[in-house]
Tab-separated table of C-alpha atoms in Angstrom:
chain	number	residue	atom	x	y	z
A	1	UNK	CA	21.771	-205.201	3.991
A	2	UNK	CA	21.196	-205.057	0.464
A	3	UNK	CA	24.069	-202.450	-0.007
A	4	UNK	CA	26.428	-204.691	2.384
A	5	UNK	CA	25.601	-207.469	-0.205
A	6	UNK	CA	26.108	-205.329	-3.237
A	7	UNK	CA	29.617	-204.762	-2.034
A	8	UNK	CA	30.731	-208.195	-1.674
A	9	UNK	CA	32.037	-209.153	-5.272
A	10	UNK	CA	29.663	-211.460	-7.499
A	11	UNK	CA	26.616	-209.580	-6.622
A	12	UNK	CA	26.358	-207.449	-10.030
A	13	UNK	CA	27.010	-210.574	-12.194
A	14	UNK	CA	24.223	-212.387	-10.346
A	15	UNK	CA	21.874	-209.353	-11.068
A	16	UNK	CA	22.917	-209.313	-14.306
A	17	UNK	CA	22.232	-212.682	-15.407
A	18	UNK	CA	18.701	-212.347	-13.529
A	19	UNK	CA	18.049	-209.721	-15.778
A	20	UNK	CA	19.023	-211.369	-18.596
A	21	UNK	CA	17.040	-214.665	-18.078
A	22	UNK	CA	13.829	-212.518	-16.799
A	23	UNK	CA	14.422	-211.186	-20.953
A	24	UNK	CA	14.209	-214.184	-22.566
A	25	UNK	CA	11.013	-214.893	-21.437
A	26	UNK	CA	9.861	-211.715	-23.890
A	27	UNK	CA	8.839	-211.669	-27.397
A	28	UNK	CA	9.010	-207.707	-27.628
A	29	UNK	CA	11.885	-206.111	-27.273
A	30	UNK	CA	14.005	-206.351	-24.732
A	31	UNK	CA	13.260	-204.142	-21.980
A	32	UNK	CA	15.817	-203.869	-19.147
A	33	UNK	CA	14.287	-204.312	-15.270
A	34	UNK	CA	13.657	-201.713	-13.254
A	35	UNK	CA	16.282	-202.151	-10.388
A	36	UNK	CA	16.133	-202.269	-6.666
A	37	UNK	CA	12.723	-201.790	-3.840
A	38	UNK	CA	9.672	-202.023	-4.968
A	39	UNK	CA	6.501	-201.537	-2.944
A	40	UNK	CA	3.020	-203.167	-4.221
A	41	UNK	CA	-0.003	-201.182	-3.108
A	42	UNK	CA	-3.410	-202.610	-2.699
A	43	UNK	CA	-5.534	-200.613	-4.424
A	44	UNK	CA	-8.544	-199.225	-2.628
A	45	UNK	CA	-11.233	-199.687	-5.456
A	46	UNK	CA	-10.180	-203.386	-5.770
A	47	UNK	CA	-8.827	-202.871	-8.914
A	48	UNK	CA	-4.972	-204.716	-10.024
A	49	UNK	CA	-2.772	-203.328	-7.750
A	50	UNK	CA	-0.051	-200.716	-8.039
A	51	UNK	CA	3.668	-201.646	-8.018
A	52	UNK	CA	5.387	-198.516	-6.691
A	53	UNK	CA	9.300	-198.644	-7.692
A	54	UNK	CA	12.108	-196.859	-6.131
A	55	UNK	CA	13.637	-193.519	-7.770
A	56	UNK	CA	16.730	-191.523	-7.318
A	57	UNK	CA	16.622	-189.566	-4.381
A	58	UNK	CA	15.794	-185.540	-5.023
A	59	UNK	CA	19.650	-183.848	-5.486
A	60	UNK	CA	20.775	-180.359	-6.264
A	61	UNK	CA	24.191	-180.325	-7.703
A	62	UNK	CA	26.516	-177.898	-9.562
A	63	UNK	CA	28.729	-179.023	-12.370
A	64	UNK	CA	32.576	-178.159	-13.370
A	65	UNK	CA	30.588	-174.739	-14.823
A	66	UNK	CA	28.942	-174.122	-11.825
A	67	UNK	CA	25.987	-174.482	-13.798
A	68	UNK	CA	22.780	-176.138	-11.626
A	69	UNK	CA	21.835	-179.738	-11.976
A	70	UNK	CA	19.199	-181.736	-10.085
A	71	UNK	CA	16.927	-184.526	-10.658
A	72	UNK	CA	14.022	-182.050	-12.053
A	73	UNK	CA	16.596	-180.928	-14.874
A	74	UNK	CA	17.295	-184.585	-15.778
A	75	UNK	CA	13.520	-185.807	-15.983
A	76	UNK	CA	12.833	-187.493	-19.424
A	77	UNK	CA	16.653	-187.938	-19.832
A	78	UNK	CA	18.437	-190.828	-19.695
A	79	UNK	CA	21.528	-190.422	-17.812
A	80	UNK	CA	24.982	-192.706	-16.194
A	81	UNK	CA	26.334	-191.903	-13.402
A	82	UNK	CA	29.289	-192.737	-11.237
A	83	UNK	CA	31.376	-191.584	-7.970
A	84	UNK	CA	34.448	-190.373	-8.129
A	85	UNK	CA	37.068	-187.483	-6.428
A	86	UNK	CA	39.231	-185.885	-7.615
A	87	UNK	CA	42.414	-187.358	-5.642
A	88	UNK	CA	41.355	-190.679	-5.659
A	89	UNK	CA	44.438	-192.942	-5.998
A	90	UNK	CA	42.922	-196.061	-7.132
A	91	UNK	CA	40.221	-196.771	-8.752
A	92	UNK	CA	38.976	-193.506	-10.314
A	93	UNK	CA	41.382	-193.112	-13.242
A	94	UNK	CA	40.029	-196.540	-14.645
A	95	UNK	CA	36.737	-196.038	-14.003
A	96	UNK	CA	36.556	-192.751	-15.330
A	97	UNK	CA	38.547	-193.773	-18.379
A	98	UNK	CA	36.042	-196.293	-18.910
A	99	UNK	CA	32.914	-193.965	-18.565
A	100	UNK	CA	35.269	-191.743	-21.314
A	101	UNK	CA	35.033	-194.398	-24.367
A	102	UNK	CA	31.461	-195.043	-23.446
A	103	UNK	CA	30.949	-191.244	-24.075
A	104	UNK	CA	33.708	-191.182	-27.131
A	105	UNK	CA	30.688	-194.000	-28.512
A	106	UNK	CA	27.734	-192.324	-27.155
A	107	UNK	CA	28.208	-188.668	-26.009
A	108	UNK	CA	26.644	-187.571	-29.391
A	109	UNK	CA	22.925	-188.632	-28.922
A	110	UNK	CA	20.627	-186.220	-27.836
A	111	UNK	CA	18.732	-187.272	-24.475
A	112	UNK	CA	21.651	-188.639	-22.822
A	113	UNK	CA	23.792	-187.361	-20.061
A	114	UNK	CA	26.600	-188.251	-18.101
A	115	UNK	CA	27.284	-187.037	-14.080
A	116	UNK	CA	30.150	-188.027	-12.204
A	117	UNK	CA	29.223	-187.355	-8.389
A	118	UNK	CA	32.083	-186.496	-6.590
A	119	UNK	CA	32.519	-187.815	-2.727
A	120	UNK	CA	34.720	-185.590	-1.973
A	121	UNK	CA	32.978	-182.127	-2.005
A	122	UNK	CA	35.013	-180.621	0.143
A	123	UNK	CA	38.285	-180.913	-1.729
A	124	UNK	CA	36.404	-181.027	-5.048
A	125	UNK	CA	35.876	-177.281	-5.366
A	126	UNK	CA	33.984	-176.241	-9.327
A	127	UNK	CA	37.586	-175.383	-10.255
A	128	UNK	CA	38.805	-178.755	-9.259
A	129	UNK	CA	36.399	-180.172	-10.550
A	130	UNK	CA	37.108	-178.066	-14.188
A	131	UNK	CA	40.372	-179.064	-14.132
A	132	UNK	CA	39.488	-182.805	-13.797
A	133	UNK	CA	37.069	-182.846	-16.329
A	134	UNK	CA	39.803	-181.027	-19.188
A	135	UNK	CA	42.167	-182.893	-17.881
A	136	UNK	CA	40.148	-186.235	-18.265
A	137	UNK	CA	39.264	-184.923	-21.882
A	138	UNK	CA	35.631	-184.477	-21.360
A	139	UNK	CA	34.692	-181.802	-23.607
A	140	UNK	CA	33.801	-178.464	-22.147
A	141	UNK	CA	30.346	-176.987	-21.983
A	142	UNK	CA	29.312	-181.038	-23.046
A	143	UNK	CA	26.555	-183.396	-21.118
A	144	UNK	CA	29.025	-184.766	-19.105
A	145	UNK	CA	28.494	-183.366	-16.001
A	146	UNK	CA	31.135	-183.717	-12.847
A	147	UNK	CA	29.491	-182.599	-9.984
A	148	UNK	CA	29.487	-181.601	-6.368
A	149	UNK	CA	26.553	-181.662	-3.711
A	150	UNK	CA	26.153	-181.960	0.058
A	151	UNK	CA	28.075	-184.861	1.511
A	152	UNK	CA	24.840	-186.125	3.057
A	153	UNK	CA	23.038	-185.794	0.082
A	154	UNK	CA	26.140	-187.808	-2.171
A	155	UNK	CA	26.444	-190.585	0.123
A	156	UNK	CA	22.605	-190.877	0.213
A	157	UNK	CA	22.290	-190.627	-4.024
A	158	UNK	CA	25.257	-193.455	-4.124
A	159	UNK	CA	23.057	-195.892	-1.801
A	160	UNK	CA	20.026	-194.820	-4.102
A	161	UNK	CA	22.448	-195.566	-7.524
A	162	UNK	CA	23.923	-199.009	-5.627
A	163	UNK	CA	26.986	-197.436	-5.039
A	164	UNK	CA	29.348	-198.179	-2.271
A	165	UNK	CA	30.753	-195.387	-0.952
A	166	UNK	CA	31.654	-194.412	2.525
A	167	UNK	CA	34.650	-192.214	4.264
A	168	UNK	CA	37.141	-194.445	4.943
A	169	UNK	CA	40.654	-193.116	6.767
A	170	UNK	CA	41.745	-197.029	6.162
A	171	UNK	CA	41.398	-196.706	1.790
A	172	UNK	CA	43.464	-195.161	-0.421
A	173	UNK	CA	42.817	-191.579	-0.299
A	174	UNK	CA	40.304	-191.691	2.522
A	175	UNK	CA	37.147	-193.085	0.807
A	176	UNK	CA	35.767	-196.601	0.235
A	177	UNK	CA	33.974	-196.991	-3.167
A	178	UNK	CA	33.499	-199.225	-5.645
A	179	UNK	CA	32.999	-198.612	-9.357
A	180	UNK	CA	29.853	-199.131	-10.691
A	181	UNK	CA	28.253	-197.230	-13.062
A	182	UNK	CA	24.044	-196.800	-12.915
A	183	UNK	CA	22.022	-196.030	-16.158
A	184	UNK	CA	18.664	-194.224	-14.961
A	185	UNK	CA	15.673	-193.745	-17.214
A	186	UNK	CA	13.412	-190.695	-17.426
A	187	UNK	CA	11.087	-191.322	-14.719
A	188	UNK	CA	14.650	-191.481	-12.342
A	189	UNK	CA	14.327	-195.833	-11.846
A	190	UNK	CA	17.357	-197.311	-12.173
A	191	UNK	CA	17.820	-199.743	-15.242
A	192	UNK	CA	21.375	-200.842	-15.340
A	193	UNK	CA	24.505	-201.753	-13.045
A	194	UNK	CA	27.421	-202.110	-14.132
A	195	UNK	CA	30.810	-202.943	-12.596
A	196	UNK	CA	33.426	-200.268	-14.695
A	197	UNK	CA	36.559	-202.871	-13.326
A	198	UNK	CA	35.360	-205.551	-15.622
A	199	UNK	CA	35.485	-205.081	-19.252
A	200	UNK	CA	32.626	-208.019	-19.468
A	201	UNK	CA	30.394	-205.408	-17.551
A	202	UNK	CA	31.042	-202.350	-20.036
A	203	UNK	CA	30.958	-204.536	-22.768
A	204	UNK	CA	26.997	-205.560	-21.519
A	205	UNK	CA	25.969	-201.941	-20.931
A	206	UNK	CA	27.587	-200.644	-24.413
A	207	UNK	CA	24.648	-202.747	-25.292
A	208	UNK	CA	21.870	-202.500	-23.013
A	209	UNK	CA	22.331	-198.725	-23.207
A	210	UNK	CA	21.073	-198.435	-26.653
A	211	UNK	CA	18.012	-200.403	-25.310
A	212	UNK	CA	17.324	-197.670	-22.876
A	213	UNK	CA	17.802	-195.135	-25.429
A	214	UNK	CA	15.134	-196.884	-27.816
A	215	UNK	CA	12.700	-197.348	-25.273
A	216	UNK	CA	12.952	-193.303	-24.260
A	217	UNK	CA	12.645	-192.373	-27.732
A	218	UNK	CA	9.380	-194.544	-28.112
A	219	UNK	CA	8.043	-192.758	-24.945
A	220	UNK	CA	8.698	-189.275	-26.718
A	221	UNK	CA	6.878	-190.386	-29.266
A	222	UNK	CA	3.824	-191.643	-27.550
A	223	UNK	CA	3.767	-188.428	-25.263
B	1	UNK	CA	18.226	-209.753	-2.421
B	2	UNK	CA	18.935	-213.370	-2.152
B	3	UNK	CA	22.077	-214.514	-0.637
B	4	UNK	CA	24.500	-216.254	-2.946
B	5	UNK	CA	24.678	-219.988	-1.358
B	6	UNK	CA	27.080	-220.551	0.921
B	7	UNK	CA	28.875	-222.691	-0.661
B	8	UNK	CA	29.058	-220.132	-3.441
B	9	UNK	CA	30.480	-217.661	-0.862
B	10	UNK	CA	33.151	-220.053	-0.407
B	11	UNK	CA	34.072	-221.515	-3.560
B	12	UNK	CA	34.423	-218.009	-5.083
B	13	UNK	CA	37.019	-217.096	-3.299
B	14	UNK	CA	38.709	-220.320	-2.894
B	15	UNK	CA	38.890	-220.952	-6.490
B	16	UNK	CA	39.927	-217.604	-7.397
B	17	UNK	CA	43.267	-218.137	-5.163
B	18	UNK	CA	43.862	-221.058	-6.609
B	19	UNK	CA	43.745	-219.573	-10.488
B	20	UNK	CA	46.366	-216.708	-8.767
B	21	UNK	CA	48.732	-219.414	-7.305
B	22	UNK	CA	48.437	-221.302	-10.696
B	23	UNK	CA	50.711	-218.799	-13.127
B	24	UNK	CA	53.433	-219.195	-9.802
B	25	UNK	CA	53.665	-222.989	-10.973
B	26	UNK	CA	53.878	-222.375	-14.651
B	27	UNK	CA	55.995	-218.697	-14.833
B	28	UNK	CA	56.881	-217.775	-18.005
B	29	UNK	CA	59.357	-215.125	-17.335
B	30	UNK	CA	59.593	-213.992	-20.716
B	31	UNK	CA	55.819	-212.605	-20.302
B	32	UNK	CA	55.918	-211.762	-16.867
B	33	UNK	CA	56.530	-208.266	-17.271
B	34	UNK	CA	53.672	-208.282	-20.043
B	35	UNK	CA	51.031	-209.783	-17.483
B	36	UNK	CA	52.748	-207.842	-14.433
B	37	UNK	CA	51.882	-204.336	-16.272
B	38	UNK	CA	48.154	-205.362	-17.469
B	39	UNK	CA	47.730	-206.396	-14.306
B	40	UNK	CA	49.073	-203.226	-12.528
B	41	UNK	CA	49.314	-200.382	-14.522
B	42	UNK	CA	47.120	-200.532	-17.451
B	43	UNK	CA	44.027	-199.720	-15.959
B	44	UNK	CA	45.582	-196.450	-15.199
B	45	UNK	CA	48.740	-195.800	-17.697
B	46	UNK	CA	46.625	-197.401	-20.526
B	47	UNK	CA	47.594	-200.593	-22.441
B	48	UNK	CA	49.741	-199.142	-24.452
B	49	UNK	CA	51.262	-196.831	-21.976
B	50	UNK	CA	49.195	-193.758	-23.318
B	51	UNK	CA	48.267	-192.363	-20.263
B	52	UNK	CA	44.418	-190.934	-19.905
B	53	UNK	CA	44.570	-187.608	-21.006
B	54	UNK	CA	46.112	-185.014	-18.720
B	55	UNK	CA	45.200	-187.036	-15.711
B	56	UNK	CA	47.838	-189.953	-15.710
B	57	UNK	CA	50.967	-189.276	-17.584
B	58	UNK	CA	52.124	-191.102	-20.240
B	59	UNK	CA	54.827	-193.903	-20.329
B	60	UNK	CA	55.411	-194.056	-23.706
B	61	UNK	CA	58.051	-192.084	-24.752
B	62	UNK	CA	57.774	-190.623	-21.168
B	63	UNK	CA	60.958	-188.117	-20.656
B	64	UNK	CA	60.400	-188.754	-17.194
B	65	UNK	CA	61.051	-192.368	-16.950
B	66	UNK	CA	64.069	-192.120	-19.351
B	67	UNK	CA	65.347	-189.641	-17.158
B	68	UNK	CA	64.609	-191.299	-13.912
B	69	UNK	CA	65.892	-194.711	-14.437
B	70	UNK	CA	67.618	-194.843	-10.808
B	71	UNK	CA	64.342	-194.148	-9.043
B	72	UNK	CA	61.457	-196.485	-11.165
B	73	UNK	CA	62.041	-199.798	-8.659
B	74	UNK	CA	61.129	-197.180	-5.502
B	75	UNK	CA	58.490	-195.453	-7.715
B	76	UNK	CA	56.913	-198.979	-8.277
B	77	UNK	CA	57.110	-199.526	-4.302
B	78	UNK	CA	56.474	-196.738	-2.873
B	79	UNK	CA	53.897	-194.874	-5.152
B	80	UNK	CA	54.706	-191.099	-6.349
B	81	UNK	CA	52.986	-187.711	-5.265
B	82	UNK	CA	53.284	-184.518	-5.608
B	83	UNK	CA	53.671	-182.286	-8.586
B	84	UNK	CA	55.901	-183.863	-11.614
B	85	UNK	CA	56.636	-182.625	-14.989
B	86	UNK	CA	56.230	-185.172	-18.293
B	87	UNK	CA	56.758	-184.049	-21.684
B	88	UNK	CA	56.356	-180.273	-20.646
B	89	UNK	CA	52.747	-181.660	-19.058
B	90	UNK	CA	52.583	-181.348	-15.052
B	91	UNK	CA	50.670	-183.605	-12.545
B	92	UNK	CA	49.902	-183.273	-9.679
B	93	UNK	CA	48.591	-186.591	-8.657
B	94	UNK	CA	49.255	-189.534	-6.269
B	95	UNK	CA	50.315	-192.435	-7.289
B	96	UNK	CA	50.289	-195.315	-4.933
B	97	UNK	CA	52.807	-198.031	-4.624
B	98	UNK	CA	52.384	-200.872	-6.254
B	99	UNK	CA	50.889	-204.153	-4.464
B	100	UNK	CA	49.613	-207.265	-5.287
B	101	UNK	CA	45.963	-206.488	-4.810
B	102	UNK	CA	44.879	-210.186	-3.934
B	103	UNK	CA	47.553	-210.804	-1.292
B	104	UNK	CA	48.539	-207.522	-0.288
B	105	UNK	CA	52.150	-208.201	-0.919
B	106	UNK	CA	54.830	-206.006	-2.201
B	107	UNK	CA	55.977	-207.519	-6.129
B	108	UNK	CA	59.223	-208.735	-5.201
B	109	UNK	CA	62.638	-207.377	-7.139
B	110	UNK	CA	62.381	-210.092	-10.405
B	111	UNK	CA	59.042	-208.868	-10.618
B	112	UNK	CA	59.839	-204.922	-10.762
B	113	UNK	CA	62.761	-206.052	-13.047
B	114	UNK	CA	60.375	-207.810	-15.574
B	115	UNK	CA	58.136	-205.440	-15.241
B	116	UNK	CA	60.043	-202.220	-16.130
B	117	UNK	CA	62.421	-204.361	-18.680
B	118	UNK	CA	58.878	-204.421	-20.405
B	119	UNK	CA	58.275	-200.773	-20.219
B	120	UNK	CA	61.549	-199.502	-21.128
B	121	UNK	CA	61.546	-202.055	-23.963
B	122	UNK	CA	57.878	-201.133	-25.834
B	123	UNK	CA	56.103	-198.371	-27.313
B	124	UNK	CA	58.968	-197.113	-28.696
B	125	UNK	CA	60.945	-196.840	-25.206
B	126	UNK	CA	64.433	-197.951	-25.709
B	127	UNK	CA	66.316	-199.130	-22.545
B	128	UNK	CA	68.958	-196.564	-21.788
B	129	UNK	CA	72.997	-197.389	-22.927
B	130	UNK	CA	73.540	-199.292	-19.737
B	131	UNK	CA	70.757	-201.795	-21.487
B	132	UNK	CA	68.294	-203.769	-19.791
B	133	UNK	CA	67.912	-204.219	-15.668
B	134	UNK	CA	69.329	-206.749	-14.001
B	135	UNK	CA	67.582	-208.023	-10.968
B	136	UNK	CA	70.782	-206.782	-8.237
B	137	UNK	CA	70.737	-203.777	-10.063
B	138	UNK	CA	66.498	-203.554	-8.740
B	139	UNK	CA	67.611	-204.874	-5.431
B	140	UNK	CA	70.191	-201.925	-5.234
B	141	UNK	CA	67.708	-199.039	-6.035
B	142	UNK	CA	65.105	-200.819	-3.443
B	143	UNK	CA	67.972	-200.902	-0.775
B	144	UNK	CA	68.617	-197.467	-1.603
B	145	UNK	CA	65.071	-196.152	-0.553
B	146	UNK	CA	65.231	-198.421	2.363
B	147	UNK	CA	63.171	-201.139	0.690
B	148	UNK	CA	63.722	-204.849	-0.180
């Protein structure tokens, strides 16, 4: 239900502006929500009990290098993802132009990676999935990672990121999707959605990201 | 997840083709080509026709258009595929053809005329010597590639 509802236009905005009245409330510094199911767990001793928030589901991947990525190998990083392939006729080339001046701005800081899932794994062989990325101007051997895992396992991480995105033989190029981006923290809870179609929405995360980023360095720190 | 309200639901939508009827009342032809490419090709060929990278061709100082002038109003209706050479670059990409994404409707011929009058007229494109498109010379290519 909740993804149905995601897809229907409106819903990010809505979240968005929940998140941001939920931060006035705050004296410290901003902190961005932790998005999506959330279980509360009586705890046994009678003590306060435990909110239990929903993470990323577990994914092994290989990037444009065939180099291994999975969840493990991003823990403590934050990272933004979106979903992509490589022939898609509409929306991609936007989207992923969008994701490239958020890297041109942020690419540089240590702790921060990029993965672009690709739904099509089938076409979107490593050496497709090279080409893309030089082609897109990511630079090689960066932390932008385009990668390709199971189909089962990429439609289940884009319902776990918020993403829509479903075979479709009716869309152009034979998948549904929409374009939002997710910003996940080091623990693997999502923090941020953002539409990439609406330069409002890129706008917000160019500057909720560096909120992210502050609050990950202060966890360094305390750890 | 609460639902937005219904009437929300409603309004949404309802307002939103409202504001796209609107500009059809006030058209200021002059622009139209302007608003016609934001609206249709920028998020892909870049606002200032740059392209994005080696991904999307360029069409800005494209040799491609300037060589293809005959085929652009089919190109804008019928999409592109298959491999293509720009500027010594090559795609091999799809391009869809062009519709209005609220209504689903083709852009008629004064649109595609606007439209590429803009593009062969900025970024340091220069319409070719036979100058800029008239609207029967659009309707001609589109008849030509069994369009209308």
């Amino acid at each position: 239900m909740f993804l149905k509802s995601l897809l229907r236009r409106g819903t990010l905005p809505l979240l968005a502006g929940a998140a941001l009245l939920l931060a006035g409330c705050q004296d410290e510094p901003r902190r961005l929500p932790i998005l999506g199911e959330r279980d509360v767990r009586a705890n046994p001793n009678g003590g306060p009990a435990d909110t239990i928030f929903a993470t990323v589901p577990a994914f092994r991947a290989h990037d444009q290098n065939g180099k291994l990525l999975t969840n493990q190998s991003l823990a403590g990083q934050v990272y933004l993802t979106d979903f992509f392939f490589a022939t898609c006729p509409g929306i991609c080339p936007k989207m992923n132009g969008e994701l490239l001046k958020v890297y041109q701005k942020f690419g540089q800081t240590p702790g921060l990676h990029f993965v672009s899932f690709t739904i099509d794994p089938d076409h979107d062989t490593t050496a497709v999935l090279h080409d893309y990325a030089q082609r897109l101007g990511a630079p090689a051997e960066a932390n932008w990672r385009f990668v390709r895992t199971s189909k089962d396992s990429v439609f289940a991480l884009a319902r776990g990121l918020f993403t829509a995105a479903m075979p479709d033989k009716a869309a152009p190029g034979g998948f549904a999707h929409n374009g939002t981006f997710a910003l996940v923290d080091g623990r693997g809870h999502v923090r941020g959605l953002y539409d990439s179609l609406d330069p409002k929405e890129v706008a917000r995360l160019q500057e909720e990201l560096p909120l992210l980023l502050a609050e990950a360095q202060e966890s360094r720190k305390k750890s | 997840m609460p639902r937005p309200p219904l009437i929300v639901r409603w309004l949404a939508p309802a307002l939103a083709a409202g504001l796209a009827l609107l500009p059809g009342c006030f058209t200021n032809k002059q622009h139209q080509g302007e608003r016609l490419y934001a609206q249709h090709c920028a998020g892909c060929h870049g606002e200032q026709g740059q392209g994005l990278g080696t991904l999307i061709p360029p069409l800005a100082g494209s040799d491609y258009l300037a060589g293809h002038r005959a085929q652009l109003g089919c190109i804008i209706r019928q999409g592109l595929r298959g491999p293509i050479v720009v500027n010594g670059v090559r795609y091999n990409q799809q391009m869809l053809g062009v519709q209005d994404t609220a209504t689903h409707r083709h852009l008629s011929p004064a649109q595609i005329t606007n439209l590429l009058n803009y593009i062969e007229g900025h970024w340091g494109n220069r319409p070719g010597p036979a100058g800029p498109r008239t609207i029967a010379e659009t309707q001609a290519q589109l008849r030509a590639c069994g369009e209308r």
